[in-house]
Coordinates of C-alpha atoms in Angstrom, one line a residue:
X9 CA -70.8 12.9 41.5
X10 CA -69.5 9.6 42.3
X11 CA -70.4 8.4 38.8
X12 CA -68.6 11.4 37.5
X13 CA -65.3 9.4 39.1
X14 CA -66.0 6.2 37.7
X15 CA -65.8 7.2 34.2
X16 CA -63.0 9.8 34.6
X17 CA -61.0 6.2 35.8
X18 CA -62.7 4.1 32.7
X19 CA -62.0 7.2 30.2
X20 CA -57.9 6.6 30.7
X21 CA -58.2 3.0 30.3
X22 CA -60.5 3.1 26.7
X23 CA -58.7 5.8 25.6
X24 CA -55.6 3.5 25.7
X25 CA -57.5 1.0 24.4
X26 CA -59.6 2.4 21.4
X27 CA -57.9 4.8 19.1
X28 CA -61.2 6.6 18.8
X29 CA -60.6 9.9 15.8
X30 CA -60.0 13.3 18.0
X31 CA -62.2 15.2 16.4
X32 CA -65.1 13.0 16.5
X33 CA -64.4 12.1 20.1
X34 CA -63.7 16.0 21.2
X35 CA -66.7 17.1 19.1
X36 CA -69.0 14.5 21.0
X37 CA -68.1 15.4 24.2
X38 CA -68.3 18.7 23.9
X39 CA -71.9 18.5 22.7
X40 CA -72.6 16.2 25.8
X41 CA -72.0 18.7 28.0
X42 CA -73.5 21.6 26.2
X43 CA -76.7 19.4 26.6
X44 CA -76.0 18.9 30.3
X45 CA -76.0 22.7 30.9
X46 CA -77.8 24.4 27.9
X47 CA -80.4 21.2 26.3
X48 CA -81.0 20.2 30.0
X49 CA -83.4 23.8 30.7
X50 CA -85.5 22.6 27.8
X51 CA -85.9 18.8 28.7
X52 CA -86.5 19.2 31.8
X53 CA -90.1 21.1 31.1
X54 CA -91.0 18.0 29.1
X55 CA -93.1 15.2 30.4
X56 CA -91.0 12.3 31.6
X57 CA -93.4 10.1 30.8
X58 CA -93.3 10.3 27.3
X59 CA -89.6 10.6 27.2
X60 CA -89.5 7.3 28.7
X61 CA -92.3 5.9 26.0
X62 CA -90.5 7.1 23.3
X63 CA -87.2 6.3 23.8
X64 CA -88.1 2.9 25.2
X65 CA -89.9 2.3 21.7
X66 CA -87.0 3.8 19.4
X67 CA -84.4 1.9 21.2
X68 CA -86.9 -1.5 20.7
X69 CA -86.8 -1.0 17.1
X70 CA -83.0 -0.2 17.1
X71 CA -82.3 -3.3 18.7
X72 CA -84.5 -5.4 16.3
X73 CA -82.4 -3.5 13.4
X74 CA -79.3 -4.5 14.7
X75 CA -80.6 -8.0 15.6
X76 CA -81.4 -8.1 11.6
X77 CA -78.0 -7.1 11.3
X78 CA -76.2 -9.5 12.9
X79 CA -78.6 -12.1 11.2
X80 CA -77.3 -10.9 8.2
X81 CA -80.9 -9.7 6.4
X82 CA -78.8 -6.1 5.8
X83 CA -75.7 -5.1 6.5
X84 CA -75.6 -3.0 9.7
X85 CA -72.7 -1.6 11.5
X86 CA -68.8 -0.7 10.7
X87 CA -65.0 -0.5 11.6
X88 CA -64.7 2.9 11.3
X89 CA -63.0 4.9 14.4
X90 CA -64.1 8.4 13.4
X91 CA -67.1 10.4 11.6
X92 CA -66.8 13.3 9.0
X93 CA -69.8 14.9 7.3
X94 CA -73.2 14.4 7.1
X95 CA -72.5 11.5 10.2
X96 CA -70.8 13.8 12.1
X97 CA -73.3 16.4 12.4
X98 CA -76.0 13.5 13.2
X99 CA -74.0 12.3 16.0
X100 CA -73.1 16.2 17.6
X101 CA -76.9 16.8 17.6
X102 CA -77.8 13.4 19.1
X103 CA -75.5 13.4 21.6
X104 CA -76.5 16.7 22.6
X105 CA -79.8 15.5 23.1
X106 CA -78.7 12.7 25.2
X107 CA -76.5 15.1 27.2
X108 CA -79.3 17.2 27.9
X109 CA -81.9 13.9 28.9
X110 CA -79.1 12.4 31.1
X111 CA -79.9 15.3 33.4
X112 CA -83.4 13.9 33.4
X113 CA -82.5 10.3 34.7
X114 CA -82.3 9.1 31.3
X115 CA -79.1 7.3 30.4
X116 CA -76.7 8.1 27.5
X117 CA -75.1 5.4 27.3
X118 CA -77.3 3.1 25.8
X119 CA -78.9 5.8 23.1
X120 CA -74.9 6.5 22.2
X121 CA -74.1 3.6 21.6
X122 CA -76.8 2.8 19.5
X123 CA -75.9 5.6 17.9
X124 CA -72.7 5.4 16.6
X125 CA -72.9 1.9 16.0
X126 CA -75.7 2.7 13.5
X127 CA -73.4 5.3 11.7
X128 CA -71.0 3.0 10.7
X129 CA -68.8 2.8 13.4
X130 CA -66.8 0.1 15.5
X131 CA -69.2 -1.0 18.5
X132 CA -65.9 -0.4 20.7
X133 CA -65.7 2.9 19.9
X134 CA -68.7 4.1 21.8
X135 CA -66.9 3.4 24.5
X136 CA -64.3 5.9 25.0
X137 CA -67.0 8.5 23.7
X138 CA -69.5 7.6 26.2
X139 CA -67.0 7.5 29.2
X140 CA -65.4 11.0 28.0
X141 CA -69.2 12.5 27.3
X142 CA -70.7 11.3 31.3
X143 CA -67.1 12.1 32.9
X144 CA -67.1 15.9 31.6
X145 CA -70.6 16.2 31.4
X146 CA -71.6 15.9 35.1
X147 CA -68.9 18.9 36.0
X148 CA -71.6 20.9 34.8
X149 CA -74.7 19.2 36.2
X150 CA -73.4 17.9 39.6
X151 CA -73.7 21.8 40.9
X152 CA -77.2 21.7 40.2
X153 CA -78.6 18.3 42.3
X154 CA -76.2 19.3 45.4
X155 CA -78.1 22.9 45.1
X156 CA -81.3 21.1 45.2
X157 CA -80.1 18.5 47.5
X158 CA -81.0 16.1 45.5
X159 CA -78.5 13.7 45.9
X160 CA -78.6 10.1 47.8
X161 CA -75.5 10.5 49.7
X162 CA -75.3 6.5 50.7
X163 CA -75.8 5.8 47.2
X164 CA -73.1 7.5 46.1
X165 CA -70.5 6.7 48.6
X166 CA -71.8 2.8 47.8
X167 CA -71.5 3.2 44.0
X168 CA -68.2 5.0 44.5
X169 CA -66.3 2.4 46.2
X170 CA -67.9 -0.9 44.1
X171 CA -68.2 1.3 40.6
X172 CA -64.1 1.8 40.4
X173 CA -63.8 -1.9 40.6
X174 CA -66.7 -3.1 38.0
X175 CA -65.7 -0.5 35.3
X176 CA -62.2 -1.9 35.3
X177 CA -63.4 -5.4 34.9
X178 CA -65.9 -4.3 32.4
X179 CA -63.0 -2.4 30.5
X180 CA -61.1 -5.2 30.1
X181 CA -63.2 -7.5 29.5
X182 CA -65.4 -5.7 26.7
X183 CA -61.9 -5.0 24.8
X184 CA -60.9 -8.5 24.7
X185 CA -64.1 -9.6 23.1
X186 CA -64.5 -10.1 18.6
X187 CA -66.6 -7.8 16.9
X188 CA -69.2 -10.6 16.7
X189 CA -69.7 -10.9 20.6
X190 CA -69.1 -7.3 21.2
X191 CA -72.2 -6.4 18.6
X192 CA -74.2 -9.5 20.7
X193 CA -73.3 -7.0 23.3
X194 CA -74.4 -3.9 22.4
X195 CA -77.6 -5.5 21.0
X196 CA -78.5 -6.9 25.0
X197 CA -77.7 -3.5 26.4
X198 CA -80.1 -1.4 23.5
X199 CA -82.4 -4.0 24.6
X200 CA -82.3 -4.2 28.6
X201 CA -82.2 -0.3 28.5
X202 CA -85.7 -0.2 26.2
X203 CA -87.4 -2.8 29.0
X204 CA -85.7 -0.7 31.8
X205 CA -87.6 2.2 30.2
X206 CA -90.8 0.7 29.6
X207 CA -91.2 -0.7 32.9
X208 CA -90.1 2.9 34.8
X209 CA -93.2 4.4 32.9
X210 CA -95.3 1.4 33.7
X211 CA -94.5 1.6 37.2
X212 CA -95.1 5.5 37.5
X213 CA -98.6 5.2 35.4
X214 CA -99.3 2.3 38.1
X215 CA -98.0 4.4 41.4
X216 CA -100.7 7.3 39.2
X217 CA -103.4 5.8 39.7
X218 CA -103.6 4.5 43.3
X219 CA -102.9 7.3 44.4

């Protein structure tokens, strides 16, 4: 819940920022949080464990595409601030998907940014549509962890007051940076979220097997 806050104060300030295409950005959202509410039944009978492997390993690989990239063995990336077509419909069904696994403690931000950076689009503009997708998306999923009382209520008072104050350094900061740094960027957070990944399932196998 308190993350839900943080991002509804960082959407305003990207959305000023990046002149992300309506349509792309509305149509992302919208399948964010159809995953949170419809994607997240289906997820949620799958074995974290392997959800974990195997986005830890696709997310590995991305980051050693876009590493290529920026080492200029292909050319990877783009400017563009909006999808149409074939793109489009890649990046409604992912980010339903990721809608649907952020109910499951995995992050969307990382796999969406990946994302539309790999279709062609300016690393900035993940931004706004990762801010808009978690702000809107955890109206719908919030109801559920407060039914199950599943929610860390010192956490989120903690992350509540600190988060506000981060994002808007982070939002200013991140805009201010060239396209070369901001692809640096996105290549150490594809990267840090694929470790973070690999060592939750190596922990859990661990805490497995002692006990």
């Amino acid at each position: 819940m308190s993350g839900g806050i943080i991002y509804r104060g960082a959407v305003l300030i990207f959305l000023t920022a990046v002149q992300v295409d309506p349509v792309t950005l509305v149509s992302l959202v919208i399948a964010a949080c159809l995953g949170a509410t419809i994607g997240a039944r289906i997820v949620s009978n799958w074995d974290r464990q392997i959800i974990r492997l195997v986005m830890g390993g696709a997310l590995m690989i991305v980051a050693t595409l876009m590493l290529a990239g920026q080492l200029k063995l292909f050319p990877l990336g783009g400017l563009e601030l909006g999808l149409t077509g074939w793109k489009l419909v890649i990046a409604i069904i992912g980010n339903f998907l990721f809608g649907a696994l952020m109910t499951v403690g995995i992050g969307l931000y990382a796999p969406c940014m990946t994302m539309i950076y790999l279709l062609g689009m300016h690393p900035l503009a993940a931004f706004p549509i990762m801010m808009c997708s978690c702000a809107f998306l955890s109206f719908f999923s919030a109801g559920s962890f407060i039914r199950m009382d599943r929610v860390n209520s010192r956490a989120a008072v903690a992350v509540a007051i600190t988060g506000p104050i981060a994002v808007m350094i982070a939002a200013y900061l991140v805009k201010s940076l060239d396209l070369h740094l901001l692809a640096w960027l996105v290549i150490g957070v594809v990267l840090y979220t694929s470790v973070t990944m690999f060592r939750s399932w190596l922990q859990e196998r661990q805490a497995f097997a002692t006990a």
